[in-house]
Short mmCIF file of N, CA and C in Angstrom, two decimals:
data_model
loop_
_atom_site.label_atom_id
_atom_site.label_comp_id
_atom_site.label_asym_id
_atom_site.label_seq_id
_atom_site.Cartn_x
_atom_site.Cartn_y
_atom_site.Cartn_z
N UNK A 1339 0.91 -0.73 -0.04
CA UNK A 1339 0.31 -0.36 -0.07
C UNK A 1339 0.96 1.35 -0.04
N UNK A 1340 0.59 2.22 -0.80
CA UNK A 1340 0.84 3.54 -0.95
C UNK A 1340 0.36 4.50 -1.24
N UNK A 1341 0.92 6.22 -0.54
CA UNK A 1341 -0.15 7.39 -0.77
C UNK A 1341 0.74 7.82 -1.97
N UNK A 1342 0.04 8.09 -2.69
CA UNK A 1342 1.00 9.04 -4.21
C UNK A 1342 0.39 10.18 -4.53
N UNK A 1343 0.47 10.62 -5.73
CA UNK A 1343 0.21 11.92 -6.32
C UNK A 1343 0.57 11.26 -7.72
N UNK A 1344 -0.69 10.71 -8.54
CA UNK A 1344 -0.29 10.59 -10.16
C UNK A 1344 -0.42 11.67 -10.77
N UNK A 1345 0.49 11.85 -11.86
CA UNK A 1345 0.32 13.40 -12.70
C UNK A 1345 -0.48 13.01 -13.76
N UNK A 1346 -0.89 13.93 -14.00
CA UNK A 1346 -2.15 13.81 -15.14
C UNK A 1346 -2.00 12.92 -16.72
N UNK A 1347 -2.19 12.34 -17.11
CA UNK A 1347 -1.95 11.91 -18.61
C UNK A 1347 -1.01 13.04 -19.05
N UNK A 1348 -1.62 14.36 -19.25
CA UNK A 1348 -0.83 15.03 -20.40
C UNK A 1348 0.37 15.04 -19.41
N UNK A 1349 0.81 14.73 -18.56
CA UNK A 1349 2.06 15.17 -18.28
C UNK A 1349 3.04 14.28 -18.62
N UNK A 1350 2.55 13.16 -17.91
CA UNK A 1350 3.42 11.59 -18.15
C UNK A 1350 2.65 11.22 -19.65
N UNK A 1351 2.28 11.75 -20.78
CA UNK A 1351 2.90 11.23 -22.30
C UNK A 1351 3.83 12.24 -22.71
N UNK A 1352 3.77 13.58 -22.29
CA UNK A 1352 5.12 14.49 -22.52
C UNK A 1352 6.11 13.71 -22.00
N UNK A 1353 6.06 13.36 -21.07
CA UNK A 1353 7.13 12.27 -20.77
C UNK A 1353 7.80 11.39 -21.58
N UNK A 1354 6.69 10.62 -21.76
CA UNK A 1354 6.93 9.21 -22.39
C UNK A 1354 7.10 9.45 -23.67
N UNK A 1355 7.19 10.77 -24.75
CA UNK A 1355 7.08 11.21 -25.46
C UNK A 1355 8.78 11.38 -25.79
N UNK A 1356 9.39 12.43 -24.57
CA UNK A 1356 10.73 12.82 -24.46
C UNK A 1356 12.04 11.26 -24.44
N UNK A 1357 11.13 10.03 -24.16
CA UNK A 1357 12.63 9.23 -23.75
C UNK A 1357 12.38 8.14 -24.87
N UNK A 1358 13.22 6.99 -24.94
CA UNK A 1358 14.00 6.47 -26.15
C UNK A 1358 12.91 5.50 -26.29
N UNK A 1359 12.43 4.81 -27.31
CA UNK A 1359 11.67 4.40 -27.94
C UNK A 1359 11.56 3.21 -27.10
N UNK A 1360 10.84 2.81 -26.57
CA UNK A 1360 10.51 1.16 -25.65
C UNK A 1360 11.26 1.39 -24.50
N UNK A 1361 10.98 2.47 -23.66
CA UNK A 1361 11.72 3.02 -22.81
C UNK A 1361 10.56 3.12 -21.30
N UNK A 1362 9.83 3.33 -22.06
CA UNK A 1362 8.94 3.84 -21.13
C UNK A 1362 7.43 2.84 -20.77
N UNK A 1363 7.46 2.03 -19.98
CA UNK A 1363 6.62 0.91 -20.03
C UNK A 1363 5.22 1.36 -18.96
N UNK A 1364 4.23 1.41 -19.00
CA UNK A 1364 3.10 1.23 -17.90
C UNK A 1364 3.11 2.74 -17.22
N UNK A 1365 2.98 3.83 -18.50
CA UNK A 1365 3.15 5.06 -17.97
C UNK A 1365 2.23 5.24 -17.01
N UNK A 1366 0.91 4.51 -16.81
CA UNK A 1366 -0.09 4.74 -16.24
C UNK A 1366 -0.09 4.71 -14.57
N UNK A 1367 1.03 3.82 -14.69
CA UNK A 1367 1.39 3.32 -13.16
C UNK A 1367 2.63 4.73 -12.32
N UNK A 1368 2.89 5.42 -13.10
CA UNK A 1368 4.04 6.58 -12.94
C UNK A 1368 3.39 7.08 -11.81
N UNK A 1369 4.05 7.18 -10.51
CA UNK A 1369 3.43 8.46 -9.69
C UNK A 1369 4.67 8.74 -8.71
N UNK A 1370 4.16 10.02 -7.76
CA UNK A 1370 5.13 10.08 -6.49
C UNK A 1370 4.74 9.78 -5.67
N UNK A 1371 5.25 8.78 -4.64
CA UNK A 1371 4.93 7.99 -3.55
C UNK A 1371 5.86 9.12 -2.72
N UNK A 1372 4.57 9.85 -2.08
CA UNK A 1372 4.35 10.45 -0.50
C UNK A 1372 5.39 9.12 0.68
N UNK A 1373 3.77 8.20 0.80
CA UNK A 1373 4.17 7.04 2.09
C UNK A 1373 4.11 6.10 1.41
N UNK A 1374 4.87 4.52 1.59
CA UNK A 1374 5.13 3.44 1.24
C UNK A 1374 4.97 3.04 2.26
N UNK A 1375 3.55 2.12 3.02
CA UNK A 1375 3.39 1.23 4.15
C UNK A 1375 3.52 -0.38 3.80
N UNK A 1376 3.80 -0.72 2.50
CA UNK A 1376 4.83 -1.87 2.36
C UNK A 1376 3.00 -2.62 2.39
N UNK A 1377 3.01 -3.72 3.29
CA UNK A 1377 2.14 -5.19 2.89
C UNK A 1377 1.10 -4.61 4.25
N UNK A 1378 -0.20 -4.45 3.88
CA UNK A 1378 -1.08 -4.08 4.93
C UNK A 1378 -2.17 -4.76 4.75
N UNK A 1379 -2.61 -5.81 5.62
CA UNK A 1379 -3.93 -5.74 5.33
C UNK A 1379 -4.97 -4.90 4.89
N UNK A 1380 -5.80 -5.77 4.12
CA UNK A 1380 -7.16 -4.83 3.61
C UNK A 1380 -8.06 -4.20 4.31
N UNK A 1381 -8.39 -5.12 5.72
CA UNK A 1381 -9.23 -4.19 6.57
C UNK A 1381 -8.35 -3.39 7.32
N UNK A 1382 -6.99 -3.26 7.23
CA UNK A 1382 -6.95 -2.17 7.84
C UNK A 1382 -6.95 -0.48 6.57
N UNK A 1383 -7.20 -1.05 5.47
CA UNK A 1383 -7.53 0.28 4.61
C UNK A 1383 -8.03 1.79 5.52
N UNK A 1384 -9.51 0.69 6.16
CA UNK A 1384 -9.93 2.42 6.45
C UNK A 1384 -9.09 3.16 7.70
N UNK A 1385 -8.16 2.26 8.75
CA UNK A 1385 -7.91 3.05 8.92
C UNK A 1385 -6.56 4.09 8.78
N UNK A 1386 -6.41 3.76 7.65
CA UNK A 1386 -5.50 4.73 7.15
C UNK A 1386 -5.77 5.72 6.37
N UNK A 1387 -7.21 5.32 5.88
CA UNK A 1387 -7.67 6.99 5.04
C UNK A 1387 -8.45 7.33 6.16
N UNK A 1388 -8.77 6.90 7.64
CA UNK A 1388 -8.95 7.85 8.35
C UNK A 1388 -7.81 8.90 8.71
N UNK A 1389 -7.45 8.35 8.89
CA UNK A 1389 -5.89 9.15 9.16
C UNK A 1389 -5.91 9.71 8.36
N UNK A 1390 -5.53 9.48 6.84
CA UNK A 1390 -5.31 10.38 5.74
C UNK A 1390 -6.35 11.99 5.43
N UNK A 1391 -7.52 11.40 6.01
CA UNK A 1391 -8.53 12.58 5.86
C UNK A 1391 -8.52 13.44 7.08
N UNK A 1392 -7.58 13.18 8.49
CA UNK A 1392 -7.46 14.20 9.11
C UNK A 1392 -5.77 15.14 8.66
N UNK A 1393 -5.74 14.83 7.40
CA UNK A 1393 -4.18 15.70 7.52
C UNK A 1393 -4.71 16.71 6.53
N UNK A 1394 -4.84 18.35 6.95
CA UNK A 1394 -4.75 19.52 5.96
C UNK A 1394 -4.85 19.65 4.60
N UNK A 1395 -5.00 19.31 3.90
CA UNK A 1395 -4.83 19.81 2.41
C UNK A 1395 -3.83 20.85 2.34
N UNK A 1396 -2.81 20.92 1.70
CA UNK A 1396 -2.40 22.17 1.10
C UNK A 1396 -3.01 23.21 0.23
N UNK A 1397 -2.14 24.23 -0.31
CA UNK A 1397 -2.96 25.08 -1.02
C UNK A 1397 -2.61 24.14 -2.77
N UNK A 1398 -2.75 24.77 -3.57
CA UNK A 1398 -2.83 24.34 -4.66
C UNK A 1398 -1.25 23.85 -4.62
N UNK A 1399 -0.75 23.20 -5.44
CA UNK A 1399 0.91 22.24 -5.62
C UNK A 1399 1.09 22.15 -7.23
N UNK A 1400 1.83 23.45 -7.50
CA UNK A 1400 1.95 23.28 -8.74
C UNK A 1400 3.53 22.34 -9.29
N UNK A 1401 3.65 21.68 -9.72
CA UNK A 1401 4.78 20.97 -10.01
C UNK A 1401 5.13 20.73 -11.96
N UNK A 1402 6.03 20.04 -11.83
CA UNK A 1402 6.26 19.78 -13.07
C UNK A 1402 7.36 18.64 -13.15
N UNK A 1403 7.40 17.84 -13.79
CA UNK A 1403 8.58 16.73 -13.94
C UNK A 1403 9.87 17.24 -14.77
N UNK A 1404 10.83 17.19 -14.38
CA UNK A 1404 12.00 17.66 -14.62
C UNK A 1404 13.81 17.14 -13.93
N UNK A 1405 14.40 16.70 -15.05
CA UNK A 1405 15.40 16.36 -14.77
C UNK A 1405 15.93 15.29 -14.37
N UNK A 1406 16.52 14.50 -13.76
CA UNK A 1406 16.79 12.64 -13.96
C UNK A 1406 17.83 12.46 -12.77
N UNK A 1407 18.00 11.16 -12.24
CA UNK A 1407 18.88 10.90 -12.01
C UNK A 1407 18.81 9.39 -11.49
N UNK A 1408 19.42 8.98 -10.67
CA UNK A 1408 19.27 7.11 -9.90
C UNK A 1408 19.83 7.18 -9.06
N UNK A 1409 19.33 5.97 -8.52
CA UNK A 1409 19.33 5.47 -6.84
C UNK A 1409 19.91 3.76 -7.37
N UNK A 1410 21.11 3.79 -7.47
CA UNK A 1410 21.38 2.55 -7.73
C UNK A 1410 20.96 1.83 -9.76
N UNK A 1411 20.34 1.44 -9.83
CA UNK A 1411 19.83 0.65 -10.37
C UNK A 1411 18.24 1.72 -10.89
N UNK A 1412 17.93 1.86 -10.04
CA UNK A 1412 16.81 2.84 -10.69
C UNK A 1412 16.63 4.17 -11.30
N UNK A 1413 16.19 4.42 -12.36
CA UNK A 1413 15.89 5.78 -12.83
C UNK A 1413 14.71 6.55 -12.70
N UNK A 1414 15.00 7.52 -12.29
CA UNK A 1414 13.68 8.73 -11.91
C UNK A 1414 13.89 10.12 -12.40
N UNK A 1415 12.97 11.21 -12.77
CA UNK A 1415 12.79 12.16 -12.79
C UNK A 1415 12.24 12.80 -11.86
N UNK A 1416 12.89 13.72 -11.89
CA UNK A 1416 12.48 14.72 -10.46
C UNK A 1416 10.83 15.75 -10.52
N UNK A 1417 11.32 16.64 -9.18
CA UNK A 1417 10.01 17.61 -9.28
C UNK A 1417 10.95 18.80 -9.42
N UNK A 1418 9.91 19.80 -9.71
CA UNK A 1418 10.14 21.57 -9.82
C UNK A 1418 8.71 21.79 -9.84
N UNK A 1419 8.57 23.65 -8.59
CA UNK A 1419 7.75 23.59 -8.99
C UNK A 1419 7.54 24.15 -7.09
N UNK A 1420 6.55 23.77 -6.72
CA UNK A 1420 5.82 23.27 -5.06
C UNK A 1420 6.68 22.40 -4.19
N UNK A 1421 7.52 21.78 -4.66
CA UNK A 1421 8.67 21.27 -3.47
C UNK A 1421 8.84 21.21 -2.31
N UNK A 1422 8.58 22.35 -1.65
CA UNK A 1422 8.89 22.59 -0.22
C UNK A 1422 7.32 22.40 0.55
N UNK A 1423 6.42 22.99 -0.41
CA UNK A 1423 4.93 22.63 0.37
C UNK A 1423 4.74 21.18 -0.08
N UNK A 1424 5.14 20.59 -0.76
CA UNK A 1424 4.46 19.26 -0.72
C UNK A 1424 5.39 18.46 -0.13
N UNK A 1425 6.49 18.91 0.40
CA UNK A 1425 7.47 17.56 1.41
C UNK A 1425 7.07 18.16 2.93
N UNK A 1426 6.03 19.29 3.37
CA UNK A 1426 5.66 19.99 4.09
C UNK A 1426 4.31 18.73 4.48
N UNK A 1427 3.71 18.74 3.11
CA UNK A 1427 2.31 17.62 3.21
C UNK A 1427 3.28 16.48 3.54
N UNK A 1428 3.78 16.15 2.52
CA UNK A 1428 4.43 15.00 2.71
C UNK A 1428 5.00 14.07 4.06
N UNK A 1429 4.91 15.29 5.23
CA UNK A 1429 5.77 15.55 6.51
C UNK A 1429 4.24 15.11 6.90
N UNK A 1430 3.12 15.74 6.98
CA UNK A 1430 2.13 15.78 7.59
C UNK A 1430 1.04 14.23 7.37
N UNK A 1431 1.37 14.06 6.18
CA UNK A 1431 0.95 12.17 6.15
C UNK A 1431 1.92 11.17 6.53
N UNK A 1432 2.94 11.55 7.10
CA UNK A 1432 3.86 10.81 7.74
C UNK A 1432 3.18 10.55 8.84
N UNK A 1433 3.39 11.72 9.67
CA UNK A 1433 3.29 11.98 11.06
C UNK A 1433 1.73 11.02 11.57
N UNK A 1434 0.78 11.82 10.70
CA UNK A 1434 -0.31 11.12 11.06
C UNK A 1434 -0.57 9.80 10.96
N UNK A 1435 -0.24 9.13 9.52
CA UNK A 1435 -0.08 7.78 9.72
C UNK A 1435 0.73 6.92 11.05
N UNK A 1436 1.77 7.38 10.99
CA UNK A 1436 2.78 7.16 12.33
C UNK A 1436 1.83 6.74 13.58
N UNK A 1437 1.37 8.33 14.03
CA UNK A 1437 0.15 8.09 14.60
C UNK A 1437 -1.12 7.38 15.16
N UNK A 1438 -1.50 7.06 13.31
CA UNK A 1438 -2.34 5.55 13.51
C UNK A 1438 -2.09 3.97 13.64
N UNK A 1439 -0.69 4.25 13.68
CA UNK A 1439 0.31 2.91 14.02
C UNK A 1439 0.78 2.17 13.04
N UNK A 1440 0.93 2.97 11.43
CA UNK A 1440 1.80 2.77 10.55
C UNK A 1440 2.86 3.60 10.38
N UNK A 1441 3.88 2.98 10.97
CA UNK A 1441 5.50 3.99 10.71
C UNK A 1441 6.01 3.82 9.27
N UNK A 1442 6.38 5.25 8.84
CA UNK A 1442 7.10 5.12 7.74
C UNK A 1442 8.13 5.77 7.81
N UNK A 1443 9.19 5.55 6.94
CA UNK A 1443 10.28 5.66 6.95
C UNK A 1443 10.12 7.51 6.91
N UNK A 1444 11.18 7.61 7.56
CA UNK A 1444 11.51 8.53 8.33
C UNK A 1444 12.72 9.57 7.15
N UNK A 1445 13.43 9.05 6.21
CA UNK A 1445 14.05 9.62 5.53
C UNK A 1445 13.84 10.32 5.01
N UNK A 1446 15.16 11.39 4.66
CA UNK A 1446 14.32 12.55 3.98
C UNK A 1446 13.54 12.86 2.89
N UNK A 1447 12.36 13.33 2.33
CA UNK A 1447 11.48 12.91 1.51
C UNK A 1447 12.60 14.27 0.25
N UNK A 1448 12.49 12.72 -1.06
CA UNK A 1448 13.43 13.68 -2.29
C UNK A 1448 12.26 13.11 -3.20
N UNK A 1449 11.51 13.71 -3.71
CA UNK A 1449 10.60 13.42 -4.17
C UNK A 1449 10.75 13.42 -6.12
N UNK A 1450 9.98 12.55 -6.14
CA UNK A 1450 10.41 11.84 -7.51
C UNK A 1450 9.59 10.84 -8.41
N UNK A 1451 9.51 10.53 -9.14
CA UNK A 1451 8.76 9.62 -10.40
C UNK A 1451 10.19 8.36 -10.49
N UNK A 1452 9.78 7.40 -10.35
CA UNK A 1452 10.55 6.42 -10.90
C UNK A 1452 9.78 5.98 -12.17
N UNK A 1453 10.76 5.86 -13.30
CA UNK A 1453 10.79 5.38 -14.67
C UNK A 1453 11.39 3.72 -14.73
N UNK A 1454 12.52 3.54 -14.39
CA UNK A 1454 12.29 2.28 -14.26
C UNK A 1454 13.62 1.74 -13.12
N UNK A 1455 13.36 0.48 -13.19
CA UNK A 1455 13.92 0.14 -12.14
C UNK A 1455 15.01 -0.59 -12.83
N UNK A 1456 15.77 -0.68 -14.09
CA UNK A 1456 16.72 -1.13 -14.89
C UNK A 1456 18.00 0.08 -15.02
N UNK A 1457 18.49 0.08 -15.05
CA UNK A 1457 19.06 1.05 -15.04
C UNK A 1457 19.80 1.49 -16.87
N UNK A 1458 19.00 2.37 -17.21
CA UNK A 1458 19.37 2.32 -19.43
C UNK A 1458 19.87 3.68 -19.05
N UNK A 1459 21.55 3.94 -19.27
CA UNK A 1459 22.01 5.18 -19.64
C UNK A 1459 21.17 6.14 -20.61
N UNK A 1460 20.47 5.46 -22.16
CA UNK A 1460 19.51 6.27 -22.67
C UNK A 1460 18.65 6.94 -22.12
N UNK A 1461 18.16 6.45 -21.11
CA UNK A 1461 16.93 7.44 -20.12
C UNK A 1461 17.47 8.12 -19.53
N UNK A 1462 18.59 7.62 -18.67
CA UNK A 1462 19.39 8.79 -18.18
C UNK A 1462 19.80 10.17 -18.82
N UNK A 1463 20.29 10.17 -19.98
CA UNK A 1463 20.35 10.91 -20.68
C UNK A 1463 19.50 11.93 -21.48
N UNK A 1464 17.87 11.60 -21.71
CA UNK A 1464 17.18 11.75 -22.20
C UNK A 1464 16.52 12.58 -21.60
N UNK A 1465 16.93 12.24 -19.37
CA UNK A 1465 16.01 12.99 -19.01
C UNK A 1465 16.51 14.19 -17.80
N UNK A 1466 18.09 14.11 -18.88
CA UNK A 1466 19.13 15.41 -18.20
C UNK A 1466 18.49 16.70 -18.59
N UNK A 1467 18.37 17.10 -19.72
CA UNK A 1467 17.56 18.35 -19.91
C UNK A 1467 16.26 18.44 -19.87
N UNK A 1468 15.89 17.41 -19.25
CA UNK A 1468 14.01 17.49 -19.62
C UNK A 1468 13.62 18.29 -18.62
N UNK A 1469 12.42 18.86 -19.01
CA UNK A 1469 11.40 19.94 -18.29
C UNK A 1469 10.12 19.80 -19.13
N UNK A 1470 9.08 19.04 -18.08
CA UNK A 1470 7.74 18.90 -18.34
C UNK A 1470 6.32 20.41 -18.41
N UNK A 1471 5.85 19.89 -19.26
CA UNK A 1471 4.63 21.07 -18.51
C UNK A 1471 4.07 21.68 -16.99
N UNK A 1472 3.88 22.10 -16.55
CA UNK A 1472 3.20 22.31 -15.20
C UNK A 1472 2.39 21.32 -15.23
N UNK A 1473 1.65 21.18 -14.21
CA UNK A 1473 0.58 19.88 -13.63
C UNK A 1473 0.37 20.38 -12.24
N UNK A 1474 -1.13 20.87 -11.66
CA UNK A 1474 -1.57 20.51 -10.07
C UNK A 1474 -2.21 19.52 -9.94
N UNK A 1475 -1.80 19.08 -8.68
CA UNK A 1475 -2.12 17.71 -7.91
C UNK A 1475 -3.03 18.02 -7.76
N UNK A 1476 -4.03 17.20 -8.22
CA UNK A 1476 -5.39 17.48 -8.44
C UNK A 1476 -5.76 16.08 -6.54
N UNK A 1477 -5.16 15.10 -6.93
CA UNK A 1477 -6.31 14.27 -5.91
C UNK A 1477 -4.68 13.59 -5.02
N UNK A 1478 -5.07 13.05 -4.26
CA UNK A 1478 -4.58 11.91 -2.71
C UNK A 1478 -4.67 10.76 -3.01
N UNK A 1479 -4.02 9.76 -3.56
CA UNK A 1479 -4.30 8.83 -3.69
C UNK A 1479 -3.35 7.42 -2.51
N UNK A 1480 -4.84 6.41 -2.39
CA UNK A 1480 -4.24 5.47 -1.66
C UNK A 1480 -4.44 4.26 -2.71
N UNK A 1481 -2.74 3.72 -2.79
CA UNK A 1481 -3.46 2.73 -3.61
C UNK A 1481 -2.91 1.69 -2.80
N UNK A 1482 -2.80 0.36 -4.06
CA UNK A 1482 -2.38 -0.96 -3.88
C UNK A 1482 -2.33 -1.42 -4.58
N UNK A 1483 -0.94 -2.24 -4.62
CA UNK A 1483 -0.93 -3.14 -5.93
C UNK A 1483 -0.92 -4.16 -5.60
N UNK A 1484 -1.06 -5.11 -6.59
CA UNK A 1484 -1.82 -6.42 -6.68
C UNK A 1484 -1.42 -7.02 -7.62
N UNK A 1485 -0.23 -8.24 -8.40
CA UNK A 1485 -0.29 -8.81 -9.52
C UNK A 1485 0.53 -7.18 -10.46
N UNK A 1486 1.48 -6.80 -10.07
CA UNK A 1486 1.80 -5.89 -10.95
C UNK A 1486 0.34 -4.71 -11.44
N UNK A 1487 -0.65 -5.03 -11.06
CA UNK A 1487 -1.80 -3.22 -11.09
C UNK A 1487 -1.84 -2.31 -10.19
N UNK A 1488 -1.93 -1.47 -10.09
CA UNK A 1488 -2.39 -0.40 -9.15
C UNK A 1488 -3.68 -0.35 -8.70
N UNK A 1489 -4.21 -0.69 -7.58
CA UNK A 1489 -6.04 -0.52 -7.00
C UNK A 1489 -6.26 0.80 -6.77
N UNK A 1490 -6.56 1.64 -6.65
CA UNK A 1490 -6.52 2.65 -6.05
C UNK A 1490 -8.31 2.56 -5.15
N UNK A 1491 -7.49 2.83 -4.08
CA UNK A 1491 -8.44 2.17 -3.25
C UNK A 1491 -9.48 3.34 -2.31
N UNK A 1492 -8.48 4.84 -2.09
CA UNK A 1492 -9.01 6.00 -1.95
C UNK A 1492 -8.33 7.25 -2.49
N UNK A 1493 -9.05 7.83 -2.91
CA UNK A 1493 -8.71 9.24 -3.76
C UNK A 1493 -9.67 10.46 -2.43
N UNK A 1494 -8.71 11.83 -2.66
CA UNK A 1494 -9.39 12.78 -1.98
C UNK A 1494 -8.39 13.66 -3.15
N UNK A 1495 -9.53 14.22 -3.09
CA UNK A 1495 -8.96 15.74 -4.00
C UNK A 1495 -8.03 16.93 -3.01
N UNK A 1496 -7.41 17.72 -4.03
CA UNK A 1496 -6.73 19.12 -3.51
C UNK A 1496 -7.23 20.37 -3.97
N UNK A 1497 -6.46 20.99 -3.22
CA UNK A 1497 -7.24 22.27 -3.65
C UNK A 1497 -6.49 22.29 -5.18
N UNK A 1498 -7.19 23.33 -6.21
CA UNK A 1498 -6.40 23.26 -7.14
C UNK A 1498 -6.46 24.96 -7.20
#
């Protein structure tokens, strides 16, 4: 289970078009993780959503996908824009989930969107000067991964 922002299709499509042919798989799954809960029993989802309901929504978050890097074999695209308020929002989410009994990794937040778990120098090179269109985060999503597919268990609108 994880809490995330899913960029709009326009932003994902723009990024996909700037990557080498065949490099982008399942762009519909691309997201910015705010909190990773790991394996959580299905019956705990209401406790998680109740905790998330208590987190005050930030003002509009204007973001854009830009630049890139890697963590080991993972290749990612970064975020620009309202990254500081996004980090504060993530910290509120982390704190609320921790208070509800779902401790979240307290490492510093490095907002990014994972492109692939297999290092590819072509992708990293394409991301070097990449700047995507601006978008406003509109939904906070609690999702679950099952057999490689993401299931949105809960969404909460964010201010525009």
